[in-house]
Short mmCIF file of C-alpha atoms and ligand atoms in Angstrom, two decimals:
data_model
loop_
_atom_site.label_atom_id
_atom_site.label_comp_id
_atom_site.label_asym_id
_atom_site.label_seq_id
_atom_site.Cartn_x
_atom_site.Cartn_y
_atom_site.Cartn_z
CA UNK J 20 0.00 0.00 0.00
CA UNK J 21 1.34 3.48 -0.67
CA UNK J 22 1.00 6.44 1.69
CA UNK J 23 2.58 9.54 2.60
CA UNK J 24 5.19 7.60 5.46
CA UNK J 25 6.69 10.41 6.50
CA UNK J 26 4.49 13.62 7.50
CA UNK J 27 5.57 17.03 6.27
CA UNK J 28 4.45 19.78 8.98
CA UNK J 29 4.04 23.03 7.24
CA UNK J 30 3.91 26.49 8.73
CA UNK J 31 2.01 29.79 6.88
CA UNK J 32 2.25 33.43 8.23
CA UNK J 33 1.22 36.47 7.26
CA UNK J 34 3.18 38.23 4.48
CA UNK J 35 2.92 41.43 2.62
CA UNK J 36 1.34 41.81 -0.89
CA UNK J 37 1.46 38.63 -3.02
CA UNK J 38 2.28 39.80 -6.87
CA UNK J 39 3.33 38.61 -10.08
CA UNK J 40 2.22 35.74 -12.31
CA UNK J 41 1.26 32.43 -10.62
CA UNK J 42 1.82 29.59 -13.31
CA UNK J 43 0.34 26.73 -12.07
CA UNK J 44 0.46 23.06 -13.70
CA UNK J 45 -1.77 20.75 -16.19
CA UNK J 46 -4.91 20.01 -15.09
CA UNK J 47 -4.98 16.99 -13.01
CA UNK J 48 -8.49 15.47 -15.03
CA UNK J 49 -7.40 16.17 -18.08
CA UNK J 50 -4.42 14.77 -17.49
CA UNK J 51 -5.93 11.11 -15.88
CA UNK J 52 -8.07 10.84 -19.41
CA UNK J 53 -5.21 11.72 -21.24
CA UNK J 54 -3.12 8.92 -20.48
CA UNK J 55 -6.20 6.51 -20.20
CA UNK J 56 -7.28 7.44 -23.43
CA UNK J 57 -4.52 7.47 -24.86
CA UNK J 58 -3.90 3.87 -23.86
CA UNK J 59 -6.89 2.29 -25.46
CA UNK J 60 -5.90 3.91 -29.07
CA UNK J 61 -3.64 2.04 -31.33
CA UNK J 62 -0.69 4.66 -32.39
CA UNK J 63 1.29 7.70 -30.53
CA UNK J 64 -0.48 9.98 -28.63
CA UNK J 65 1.26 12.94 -27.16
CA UNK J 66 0.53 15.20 -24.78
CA UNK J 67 1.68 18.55 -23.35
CA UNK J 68 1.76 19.98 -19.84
CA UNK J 69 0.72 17.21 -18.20
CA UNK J 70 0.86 17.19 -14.21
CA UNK J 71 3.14 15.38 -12.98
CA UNK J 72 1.58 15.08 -9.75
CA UNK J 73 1.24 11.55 -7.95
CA UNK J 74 -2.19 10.95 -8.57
CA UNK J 75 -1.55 11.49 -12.40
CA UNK J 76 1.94 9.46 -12.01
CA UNK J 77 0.23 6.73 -10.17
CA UNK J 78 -2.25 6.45 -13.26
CA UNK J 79 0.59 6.18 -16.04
CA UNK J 80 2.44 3.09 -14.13
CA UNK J 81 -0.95 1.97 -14.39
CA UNK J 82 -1.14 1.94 -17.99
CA UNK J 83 1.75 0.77 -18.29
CA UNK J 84 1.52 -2.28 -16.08
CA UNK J 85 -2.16 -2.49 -18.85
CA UNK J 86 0.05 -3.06 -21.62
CA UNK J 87 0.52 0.64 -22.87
CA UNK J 88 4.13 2.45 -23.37
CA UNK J 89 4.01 5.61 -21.60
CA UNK J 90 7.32 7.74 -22.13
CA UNK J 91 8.46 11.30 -20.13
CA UNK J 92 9.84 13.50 -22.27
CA UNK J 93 10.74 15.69 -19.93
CA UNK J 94 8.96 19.33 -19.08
CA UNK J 95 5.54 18.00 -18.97
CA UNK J 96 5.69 16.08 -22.50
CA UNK J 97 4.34 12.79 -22.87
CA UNK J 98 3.97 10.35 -25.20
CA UNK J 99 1.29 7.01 -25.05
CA UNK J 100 1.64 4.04 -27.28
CA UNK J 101 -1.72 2.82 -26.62
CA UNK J 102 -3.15 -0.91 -27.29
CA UNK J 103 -6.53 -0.32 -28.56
CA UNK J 104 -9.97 -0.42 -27.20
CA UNK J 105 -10.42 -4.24 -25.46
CA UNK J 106 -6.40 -4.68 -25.79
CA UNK J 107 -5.69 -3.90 -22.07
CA UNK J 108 -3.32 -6.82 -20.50
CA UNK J 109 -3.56 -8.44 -17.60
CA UNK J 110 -1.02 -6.68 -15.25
CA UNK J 111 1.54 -8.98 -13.39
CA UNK J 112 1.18 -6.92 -9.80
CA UNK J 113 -1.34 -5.29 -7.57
CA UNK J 114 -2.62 -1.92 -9.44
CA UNK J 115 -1.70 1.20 -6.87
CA UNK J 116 -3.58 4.08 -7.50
CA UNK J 117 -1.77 6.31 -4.68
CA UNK J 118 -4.38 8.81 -3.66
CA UNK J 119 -6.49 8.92 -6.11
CA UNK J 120 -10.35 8.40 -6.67
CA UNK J 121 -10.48 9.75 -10.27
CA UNK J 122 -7.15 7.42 -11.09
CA UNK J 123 -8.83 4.31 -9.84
CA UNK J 124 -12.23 4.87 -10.68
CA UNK J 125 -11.40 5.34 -14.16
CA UNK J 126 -8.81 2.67 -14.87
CA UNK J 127 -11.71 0.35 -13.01
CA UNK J 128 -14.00 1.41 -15.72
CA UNK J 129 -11.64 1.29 -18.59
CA UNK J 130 -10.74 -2.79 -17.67
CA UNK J 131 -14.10 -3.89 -16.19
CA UNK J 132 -15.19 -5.16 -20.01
CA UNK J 133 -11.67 -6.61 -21.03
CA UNK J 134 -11.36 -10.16 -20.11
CA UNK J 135 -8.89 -9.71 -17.37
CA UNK J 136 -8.43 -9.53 -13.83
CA UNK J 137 -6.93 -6.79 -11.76
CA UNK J 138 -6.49 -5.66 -8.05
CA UNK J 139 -6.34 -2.21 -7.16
CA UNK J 140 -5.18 -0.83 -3.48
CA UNK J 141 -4.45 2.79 -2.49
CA UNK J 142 -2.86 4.92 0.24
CA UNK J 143 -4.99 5.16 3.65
CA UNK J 144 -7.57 7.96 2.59
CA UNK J 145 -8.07 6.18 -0.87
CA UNK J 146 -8.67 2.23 0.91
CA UNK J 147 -11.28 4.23 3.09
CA UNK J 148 -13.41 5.77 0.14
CA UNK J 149 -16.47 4.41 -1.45
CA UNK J 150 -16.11 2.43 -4.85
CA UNK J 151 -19.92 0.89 -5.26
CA UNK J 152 -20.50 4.05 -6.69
CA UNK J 153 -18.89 2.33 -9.31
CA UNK J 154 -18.71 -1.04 -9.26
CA UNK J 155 -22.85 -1.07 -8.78
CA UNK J 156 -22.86 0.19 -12.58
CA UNK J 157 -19.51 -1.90 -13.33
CA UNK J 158 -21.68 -4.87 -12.65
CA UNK J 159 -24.07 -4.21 -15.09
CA UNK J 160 -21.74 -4.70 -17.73
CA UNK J 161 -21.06 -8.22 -16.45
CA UNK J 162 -17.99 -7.37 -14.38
CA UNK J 163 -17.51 -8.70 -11.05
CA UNK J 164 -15.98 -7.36 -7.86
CA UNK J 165 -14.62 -8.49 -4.61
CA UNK J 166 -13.51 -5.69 -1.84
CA UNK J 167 -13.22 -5.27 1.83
CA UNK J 168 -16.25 -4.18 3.89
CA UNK J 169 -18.65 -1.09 2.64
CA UNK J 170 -17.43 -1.58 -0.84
CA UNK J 171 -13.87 -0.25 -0.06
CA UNK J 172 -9.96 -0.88 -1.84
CA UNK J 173 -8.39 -3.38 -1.80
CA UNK J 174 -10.76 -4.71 -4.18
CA UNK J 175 -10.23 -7.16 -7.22
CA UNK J 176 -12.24 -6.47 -10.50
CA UNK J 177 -13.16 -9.04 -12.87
CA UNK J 178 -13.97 -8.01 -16.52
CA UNK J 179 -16.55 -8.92 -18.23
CA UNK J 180 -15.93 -11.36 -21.12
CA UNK J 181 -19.11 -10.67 -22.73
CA UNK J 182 -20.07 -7.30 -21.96
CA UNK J 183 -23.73 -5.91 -22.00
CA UNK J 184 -24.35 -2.30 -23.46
CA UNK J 185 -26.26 -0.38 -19.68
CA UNK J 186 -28.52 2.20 -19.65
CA UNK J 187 -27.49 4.00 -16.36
CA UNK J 188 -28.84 6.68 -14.35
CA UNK J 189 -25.50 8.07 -12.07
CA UNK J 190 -27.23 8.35 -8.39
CA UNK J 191 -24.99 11.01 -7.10
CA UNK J 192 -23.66 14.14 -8.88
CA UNK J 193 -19.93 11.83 -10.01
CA UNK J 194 -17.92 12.67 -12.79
CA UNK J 195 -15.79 9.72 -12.10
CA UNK J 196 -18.80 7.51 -11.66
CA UNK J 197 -20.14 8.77 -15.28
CA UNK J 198 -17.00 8.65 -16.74
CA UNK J 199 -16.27 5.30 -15.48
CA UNK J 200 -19.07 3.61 -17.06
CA UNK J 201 -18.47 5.82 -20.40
CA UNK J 202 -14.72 4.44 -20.50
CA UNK J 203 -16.30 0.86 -19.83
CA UNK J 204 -18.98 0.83 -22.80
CA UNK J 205 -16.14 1.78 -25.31
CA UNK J 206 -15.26 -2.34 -25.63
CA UNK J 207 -18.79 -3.01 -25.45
CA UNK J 208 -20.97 -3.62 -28.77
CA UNK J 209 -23.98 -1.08 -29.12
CA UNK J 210 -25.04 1.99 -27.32
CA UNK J 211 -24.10 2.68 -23.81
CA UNK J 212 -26.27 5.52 -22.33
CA UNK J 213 -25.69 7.57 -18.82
CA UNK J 214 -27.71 10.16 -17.72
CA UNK J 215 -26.57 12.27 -15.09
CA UNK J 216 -29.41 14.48 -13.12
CA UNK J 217 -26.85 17.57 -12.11
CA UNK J 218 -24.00 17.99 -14.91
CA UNK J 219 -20.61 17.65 -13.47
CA UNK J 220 -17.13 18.19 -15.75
CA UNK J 221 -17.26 17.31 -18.81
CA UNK J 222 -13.92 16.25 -20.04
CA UNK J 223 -14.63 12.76 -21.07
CA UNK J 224 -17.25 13.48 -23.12
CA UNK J 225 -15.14 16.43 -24.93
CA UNK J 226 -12.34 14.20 -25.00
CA UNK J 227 -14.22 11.32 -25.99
CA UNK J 228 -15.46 13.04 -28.93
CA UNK J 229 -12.01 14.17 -30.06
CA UNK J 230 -10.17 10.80 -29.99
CA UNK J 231 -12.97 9.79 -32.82
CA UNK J 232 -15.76 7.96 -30.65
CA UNK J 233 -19.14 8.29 -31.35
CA UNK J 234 -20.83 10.34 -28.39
CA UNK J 235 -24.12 12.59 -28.01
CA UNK J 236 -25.17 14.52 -25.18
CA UNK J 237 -28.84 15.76 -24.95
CA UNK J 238 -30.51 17.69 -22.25
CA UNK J 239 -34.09 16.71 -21.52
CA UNK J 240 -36.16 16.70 -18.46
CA UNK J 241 -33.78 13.73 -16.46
CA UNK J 242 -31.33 15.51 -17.16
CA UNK J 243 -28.12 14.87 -19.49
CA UNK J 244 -28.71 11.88 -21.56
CA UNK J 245 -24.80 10.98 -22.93
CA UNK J 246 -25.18 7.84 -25.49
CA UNK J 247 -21.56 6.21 -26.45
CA UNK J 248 -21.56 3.87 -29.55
CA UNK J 249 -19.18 0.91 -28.31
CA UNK J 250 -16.09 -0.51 -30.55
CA UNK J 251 -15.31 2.71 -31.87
CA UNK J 252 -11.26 2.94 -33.88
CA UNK J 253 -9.89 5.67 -31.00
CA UNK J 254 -7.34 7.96 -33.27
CA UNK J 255 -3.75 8.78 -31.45
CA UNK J 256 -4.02 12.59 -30.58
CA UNK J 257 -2.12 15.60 -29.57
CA UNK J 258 -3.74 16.82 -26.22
CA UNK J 259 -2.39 19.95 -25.02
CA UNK J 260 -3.44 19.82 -21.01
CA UNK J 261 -4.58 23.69 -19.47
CA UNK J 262 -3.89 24.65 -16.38
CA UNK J 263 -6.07 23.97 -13.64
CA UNK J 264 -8.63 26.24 -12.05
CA UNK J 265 -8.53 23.73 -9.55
CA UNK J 266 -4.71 24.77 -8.40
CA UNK J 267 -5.33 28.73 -9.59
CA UNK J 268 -8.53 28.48 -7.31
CA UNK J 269 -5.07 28.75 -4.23
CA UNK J 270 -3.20 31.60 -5.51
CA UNK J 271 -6.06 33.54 -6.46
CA UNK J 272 -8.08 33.39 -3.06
CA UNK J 273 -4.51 34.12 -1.26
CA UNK J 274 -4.25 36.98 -3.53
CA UNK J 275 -7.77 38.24 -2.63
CA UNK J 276 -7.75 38.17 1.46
CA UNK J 277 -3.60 39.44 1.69
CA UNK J 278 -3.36 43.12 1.55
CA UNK J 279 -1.90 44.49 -1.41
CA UNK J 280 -1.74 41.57 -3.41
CA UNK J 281 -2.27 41.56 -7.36
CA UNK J 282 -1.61 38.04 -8.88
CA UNK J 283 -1.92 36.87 -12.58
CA UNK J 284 -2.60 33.56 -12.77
CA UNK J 285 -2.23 32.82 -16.92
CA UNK J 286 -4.21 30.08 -18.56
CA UNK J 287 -6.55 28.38 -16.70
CA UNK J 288 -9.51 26.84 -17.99
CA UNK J 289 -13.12 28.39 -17.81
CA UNK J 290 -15.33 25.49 -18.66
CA UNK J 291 -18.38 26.44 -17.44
CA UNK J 292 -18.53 22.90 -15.64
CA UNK J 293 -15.29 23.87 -13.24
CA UNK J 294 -15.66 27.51 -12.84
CA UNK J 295 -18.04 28.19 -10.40
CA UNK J 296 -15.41 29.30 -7.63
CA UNK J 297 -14.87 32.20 -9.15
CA UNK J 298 -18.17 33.23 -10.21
CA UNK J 299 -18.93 32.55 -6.77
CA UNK J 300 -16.03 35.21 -5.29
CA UNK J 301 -17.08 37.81 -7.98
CA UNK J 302 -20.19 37.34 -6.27
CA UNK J 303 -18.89 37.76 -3.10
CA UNK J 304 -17.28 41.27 -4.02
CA UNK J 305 -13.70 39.95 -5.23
CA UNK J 306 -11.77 42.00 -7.11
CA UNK J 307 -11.27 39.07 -10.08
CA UNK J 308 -10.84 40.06 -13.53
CA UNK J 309 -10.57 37.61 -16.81
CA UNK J 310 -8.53 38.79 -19.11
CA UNK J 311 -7.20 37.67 -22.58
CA UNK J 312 -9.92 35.58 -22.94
CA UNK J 313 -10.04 33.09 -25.67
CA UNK J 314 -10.77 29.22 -26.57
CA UNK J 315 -7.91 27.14 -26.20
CA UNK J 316 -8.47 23.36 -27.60
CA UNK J 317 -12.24 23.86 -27.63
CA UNK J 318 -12.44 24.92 -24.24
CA UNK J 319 -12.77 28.73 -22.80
CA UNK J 320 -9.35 30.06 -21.42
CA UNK J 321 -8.79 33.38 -19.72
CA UNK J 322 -5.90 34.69 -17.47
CA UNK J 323 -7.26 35.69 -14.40
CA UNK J 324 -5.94 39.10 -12.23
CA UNK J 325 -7.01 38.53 -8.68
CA UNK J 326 -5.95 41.46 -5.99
CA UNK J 327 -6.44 42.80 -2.66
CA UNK J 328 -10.33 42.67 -2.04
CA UNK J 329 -10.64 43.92 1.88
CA UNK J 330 -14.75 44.44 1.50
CA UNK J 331 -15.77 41.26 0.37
CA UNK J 332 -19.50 39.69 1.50
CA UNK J 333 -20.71 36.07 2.88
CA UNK J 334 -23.36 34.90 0.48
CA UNK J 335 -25.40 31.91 -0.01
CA UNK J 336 -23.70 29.58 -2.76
CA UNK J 337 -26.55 28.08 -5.15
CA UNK J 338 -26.76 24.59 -4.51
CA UNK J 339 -26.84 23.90 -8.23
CA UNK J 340 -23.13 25.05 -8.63
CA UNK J 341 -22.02 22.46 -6.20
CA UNK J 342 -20.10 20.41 -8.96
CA UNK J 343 -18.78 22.84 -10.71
CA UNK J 344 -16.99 23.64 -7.67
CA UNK J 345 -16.70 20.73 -5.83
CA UNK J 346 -13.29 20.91 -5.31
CA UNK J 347 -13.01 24.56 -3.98
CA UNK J 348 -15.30 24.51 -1.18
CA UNK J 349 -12.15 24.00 1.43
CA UNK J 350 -10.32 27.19 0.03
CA UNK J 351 -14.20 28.92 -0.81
CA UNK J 352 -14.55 28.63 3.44
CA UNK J 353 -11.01 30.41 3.98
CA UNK J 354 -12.04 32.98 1.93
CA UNK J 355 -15.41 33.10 3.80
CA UNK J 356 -13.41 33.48 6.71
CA UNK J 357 -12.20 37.28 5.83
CA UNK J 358 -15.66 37.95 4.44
CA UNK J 359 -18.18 39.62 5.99
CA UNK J 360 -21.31 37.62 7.64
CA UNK J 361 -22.42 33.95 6.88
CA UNK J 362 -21.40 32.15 3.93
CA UNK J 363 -23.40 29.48 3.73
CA UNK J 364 -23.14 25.94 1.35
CA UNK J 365 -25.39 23.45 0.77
CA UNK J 366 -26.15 20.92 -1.43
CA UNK J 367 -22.68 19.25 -0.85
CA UNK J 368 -23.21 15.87 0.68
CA UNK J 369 -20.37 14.94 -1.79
CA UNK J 370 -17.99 16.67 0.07
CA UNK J 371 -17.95 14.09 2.96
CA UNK J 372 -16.65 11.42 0.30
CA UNK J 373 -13.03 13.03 -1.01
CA UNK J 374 -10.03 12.07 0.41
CA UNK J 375 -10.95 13.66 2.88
CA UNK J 376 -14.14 14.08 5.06
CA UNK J 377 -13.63 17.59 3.92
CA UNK J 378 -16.59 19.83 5.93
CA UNK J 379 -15.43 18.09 8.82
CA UNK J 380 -11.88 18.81 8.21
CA UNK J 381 -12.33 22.21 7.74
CA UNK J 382 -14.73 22.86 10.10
CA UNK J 383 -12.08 21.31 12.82
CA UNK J 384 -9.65 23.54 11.17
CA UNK J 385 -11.55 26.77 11.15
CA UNK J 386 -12.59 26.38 14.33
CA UNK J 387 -9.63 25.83 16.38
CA UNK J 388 -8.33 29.22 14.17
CA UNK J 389 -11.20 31.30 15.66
CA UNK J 390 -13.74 31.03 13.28
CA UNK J 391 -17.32 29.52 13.56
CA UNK J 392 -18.76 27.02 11.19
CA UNK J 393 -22.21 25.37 11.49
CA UNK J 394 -22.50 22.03 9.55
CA UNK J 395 -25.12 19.59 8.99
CA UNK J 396 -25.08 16.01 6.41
CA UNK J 397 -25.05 18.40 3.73
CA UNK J 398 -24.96 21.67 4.45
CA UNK J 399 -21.92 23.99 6.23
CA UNK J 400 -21.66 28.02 7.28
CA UNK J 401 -19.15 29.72 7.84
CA UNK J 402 -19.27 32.93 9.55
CA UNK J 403 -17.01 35.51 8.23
CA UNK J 404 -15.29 37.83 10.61
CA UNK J 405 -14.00 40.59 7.79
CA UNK J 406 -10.69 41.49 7.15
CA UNK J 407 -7.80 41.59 9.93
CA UNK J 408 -9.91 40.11 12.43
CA UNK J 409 -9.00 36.26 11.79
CA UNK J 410 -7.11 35.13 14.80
CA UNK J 411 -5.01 32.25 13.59
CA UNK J 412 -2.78 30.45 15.72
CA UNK J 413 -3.61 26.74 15.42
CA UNK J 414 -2.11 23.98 13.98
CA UNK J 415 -4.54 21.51 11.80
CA UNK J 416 -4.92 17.95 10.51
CA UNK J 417 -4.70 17.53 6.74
CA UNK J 418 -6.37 14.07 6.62
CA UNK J 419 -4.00 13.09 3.90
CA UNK J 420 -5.78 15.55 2.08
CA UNK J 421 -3.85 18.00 -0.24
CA UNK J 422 -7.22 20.97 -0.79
CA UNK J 423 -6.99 20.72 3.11
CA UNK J 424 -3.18 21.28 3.88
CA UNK J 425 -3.47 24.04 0.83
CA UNK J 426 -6.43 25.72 2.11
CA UNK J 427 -5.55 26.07 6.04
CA UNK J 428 -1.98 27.80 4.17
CA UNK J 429 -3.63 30.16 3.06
CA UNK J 430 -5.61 30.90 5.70
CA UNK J 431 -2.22 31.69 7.11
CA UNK J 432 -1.43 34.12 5.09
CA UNK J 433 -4.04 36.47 6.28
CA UNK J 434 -4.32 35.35 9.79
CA UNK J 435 -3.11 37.71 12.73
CA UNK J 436 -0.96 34.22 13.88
CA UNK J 437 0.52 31.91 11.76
CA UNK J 438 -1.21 28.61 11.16
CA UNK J 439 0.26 25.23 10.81
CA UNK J 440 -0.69 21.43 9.09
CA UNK J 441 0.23 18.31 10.45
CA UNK J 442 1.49 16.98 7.18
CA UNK J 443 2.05 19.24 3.99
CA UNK J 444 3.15 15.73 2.28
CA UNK J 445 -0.25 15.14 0.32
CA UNK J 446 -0.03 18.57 -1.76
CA UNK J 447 2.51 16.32 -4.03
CA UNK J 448 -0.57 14.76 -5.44
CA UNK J 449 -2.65 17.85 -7.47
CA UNK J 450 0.38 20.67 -7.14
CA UNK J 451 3.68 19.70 -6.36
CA UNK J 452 5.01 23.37 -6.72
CA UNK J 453 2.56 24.74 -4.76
CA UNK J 454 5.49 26.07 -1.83
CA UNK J 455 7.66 27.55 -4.37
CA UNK J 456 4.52 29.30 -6.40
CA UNK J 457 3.48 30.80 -3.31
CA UNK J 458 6.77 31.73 -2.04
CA UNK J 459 7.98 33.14 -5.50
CA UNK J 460 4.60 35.51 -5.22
CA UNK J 461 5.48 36.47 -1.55
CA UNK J 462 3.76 34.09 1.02
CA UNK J 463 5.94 32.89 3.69
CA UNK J 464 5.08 29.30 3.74
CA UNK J 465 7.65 26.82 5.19
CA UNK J 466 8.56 23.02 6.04
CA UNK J 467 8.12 23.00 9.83
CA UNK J 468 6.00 22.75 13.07
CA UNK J 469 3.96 26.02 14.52
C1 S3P V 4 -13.04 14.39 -10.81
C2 S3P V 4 -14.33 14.42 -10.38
C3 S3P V 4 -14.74 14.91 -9.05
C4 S3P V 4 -13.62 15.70 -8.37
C5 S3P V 4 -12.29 15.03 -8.51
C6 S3P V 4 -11.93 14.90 -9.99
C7 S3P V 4 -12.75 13.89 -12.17
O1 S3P V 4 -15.04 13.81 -8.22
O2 S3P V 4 -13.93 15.89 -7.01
O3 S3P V 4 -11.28 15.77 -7.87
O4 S3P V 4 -11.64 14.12 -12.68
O5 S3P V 4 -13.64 13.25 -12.75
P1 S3P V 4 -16.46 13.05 -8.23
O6 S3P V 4 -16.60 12.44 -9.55
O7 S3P V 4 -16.38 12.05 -7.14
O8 S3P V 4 -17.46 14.09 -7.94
#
């Protein structure tokens, strides 16, 4: 089993103005599908800025140890020599997927209807999450699945060997659920069709289409109806990988609640199905500009300008932006923190699932920092105290969760004390230069107890 062995305590304090440009890396979804897809065409396909993150470097050994060559260029190029749809191997060893839900829940999908067998494990957050959520539809197919108790890793899948085309209706608001049983009806002959109730990112289906499958996505009144037409020749591609909103979602709220700060963060990825953060913290009175803006591979692009925004306002998040910001909500409730009056989300029962239980991690956090939350199965509120007034002081528990050990540094950065995480180690996962970023912009964030 894999895990973070060795903790990493981290330290944040307050610094003067953050400024200058904030490249962050490839976008960690994109990058998963990348080399997945790429391994179930025949032919090269390359890729550019890829993150080479754990999660995404636990995914390629995964590929590999599925039959596909997977080669680092070096500076975030990539190639895949892929083995076709239904060409997957059966790998020799026990498939580690590190931290990460959207690495295993995929690669799951994308073997359950080859005839082979595979075991997957991860580190101790991953073994504890849910994966009926996926095997339920997996099944379906004609795959079968043994785990521990609840459903959970280490679990052994075995693929269908004559799979079923499913009609399936995803129960919770999951791109890796729908995108699991999309990647699993591409060996399977006729039309597999998920419809999702809430729409959550849409990369597979975008990507989907441009490796050469046969996809459609209608909205009617259940909501978004994808059909996939099994067997289809994938075609090699070029993917160039933006950067995520995901990672610019931490130096653009840092640059927001530290005085004086103006930080470009170039390139990031505006697809209506991952930007609701920052429509949300325009809402809340940000001062958050997109420039440049432009389409970049088919997908909306914009550099965003974030600065100094002392007068900013606790609102009520819709719940019906929940997934385009599921990720977020841990930095969304730092923010909150300098705002003024109750910010208040609901609607994100999901939250409880990620590698982390993450409203109880941050409400733990928040708390012993000075600040008040409220929470409930699927609801939290956090009650802004307004600029200068956050006390600080506390050291938290990350939960092997890197959002968590990001988001309580950079409540540091603003706090009147400096704040602290128990282990910094899990940020390797989604943005391994996250403590050189930060410190290149101005943040004082360092290896080290409180
Ligand atoms: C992801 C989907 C989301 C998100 C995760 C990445 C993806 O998870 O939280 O970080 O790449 O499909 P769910 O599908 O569980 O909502």
């Amino acid at each position: 089993m894999s895990s973070h062995a060795t903790p990493v305590p981290m330290t944040s304090s307050a610094c003067g103005p953050l400024t200058g440009t904030a490249e962050v890396p490839g976008d960690k979804s994109i990058s998963h599908r990348s080399l997945i897809l790429g391994a179930m065409c025949v032919g090269e396909t390359t890729i550019t800025g890829l993150l080479e993150g754990d999660d995404v470097l636990d995914t390629a050994k995964a590929m590999q140890a599925f039959g596909a060559e997977v080669s680092n260029h070096g500076g975030g190029n990539w190639s895949v020599h892929g083995v076709g749809v239904g060409g997957f191997a059966e790998p020799d060893g026990v498939i580690d997927c590190g931290n990460s839900g959207t690495g295993v829940r995929l690669i799951m999908g994308s073997m359950a209807t080859c005839p082979i067998t595979a075991t997957f494990t991860g580190d101790a957050s991953l073994n504890g999450r849910p994966m009926a959520r996926v095997t339920d539809p997996l099944a379906l197919f004609g795959a079968q699945s043994v785990g521990r108790k609840g459903g959970r890793l280490p679990m052994t899948i075995v693929g269908a060997v004559d799979p079923v085309p499913v009609r399936y209706v995803v129960p919770v608001p999951s791109a890796q659920v729908k995108s699991a049983v999309l990647l699993a009806g591409l060996n399977v002959p006729g039309k597999t069709v998920v419809i999702e109730a809430e729409a959550t990112r849409d990369h597979t289906e975008r990507m989907l289409a441009g490796f050469g499958a046969e996809i459609t996505v209608e909205d009617t009144d259940e909501g978004r109806v994808i059909t996939l037409t099994g067997q289809p020749e994938l075609r090699a591609q070029h993917v160039e990988v933006p950067r995520d909103p995901s990672s610019a979602a931490f130096p653009v709220c840092a640059a927001l609640i530290v005085p004086g700060s103006d930080v470009l963060v170039p390139g990031i990825g505006l697809n209506p199905t991952r930007a609701g953060l920052f429509t949300t913290l325009r809402e809340m009175g940000a001062d958050l500009t997109y420039e440049n803006e432009r389409i970049e591979g088919g997908e909306p692009v914009a550099d965003l300008r974030a600065k100094f925004s002392p007068r900013m306002k606790g609102i009520d998040v819709p719940p019906t932006r929940a997934a385009s910001m599921i990720d977020e909500y841990p930095v969304l409730s730092v923010v909150a923190a300098f705002a003024e009056g109750q910010t208040m989300m609901r609607g994100v029962k999901e939250l409880r699932v990620k590698e982390s239980d993450r409203i109880d991690a941050m409400a733990k956090g928040l708390r012993a920092n000075g600040i008040d939350v409220d929470e409930g199965p699927d609801w939290w509120a956090v009650h802004g105290l307004g600029h200068g007034n956050v006390p600080g002081g506390a050291t938290c528990a990350s939960q092997l969760d890197h959002r968590i050990a990001m988001s309580f540094m950079i409540l540091g950065m603003a706090s009147n004390a400096p704040v602290g995480v128990d282990d910094g180690s899990p940020i390797t996962t989604s943005f391994p230069i996250f403590e050189t970023l930060m410190k290149q912009l101005g943040a004082k964030v360092t290896k080290g107890v409180l």
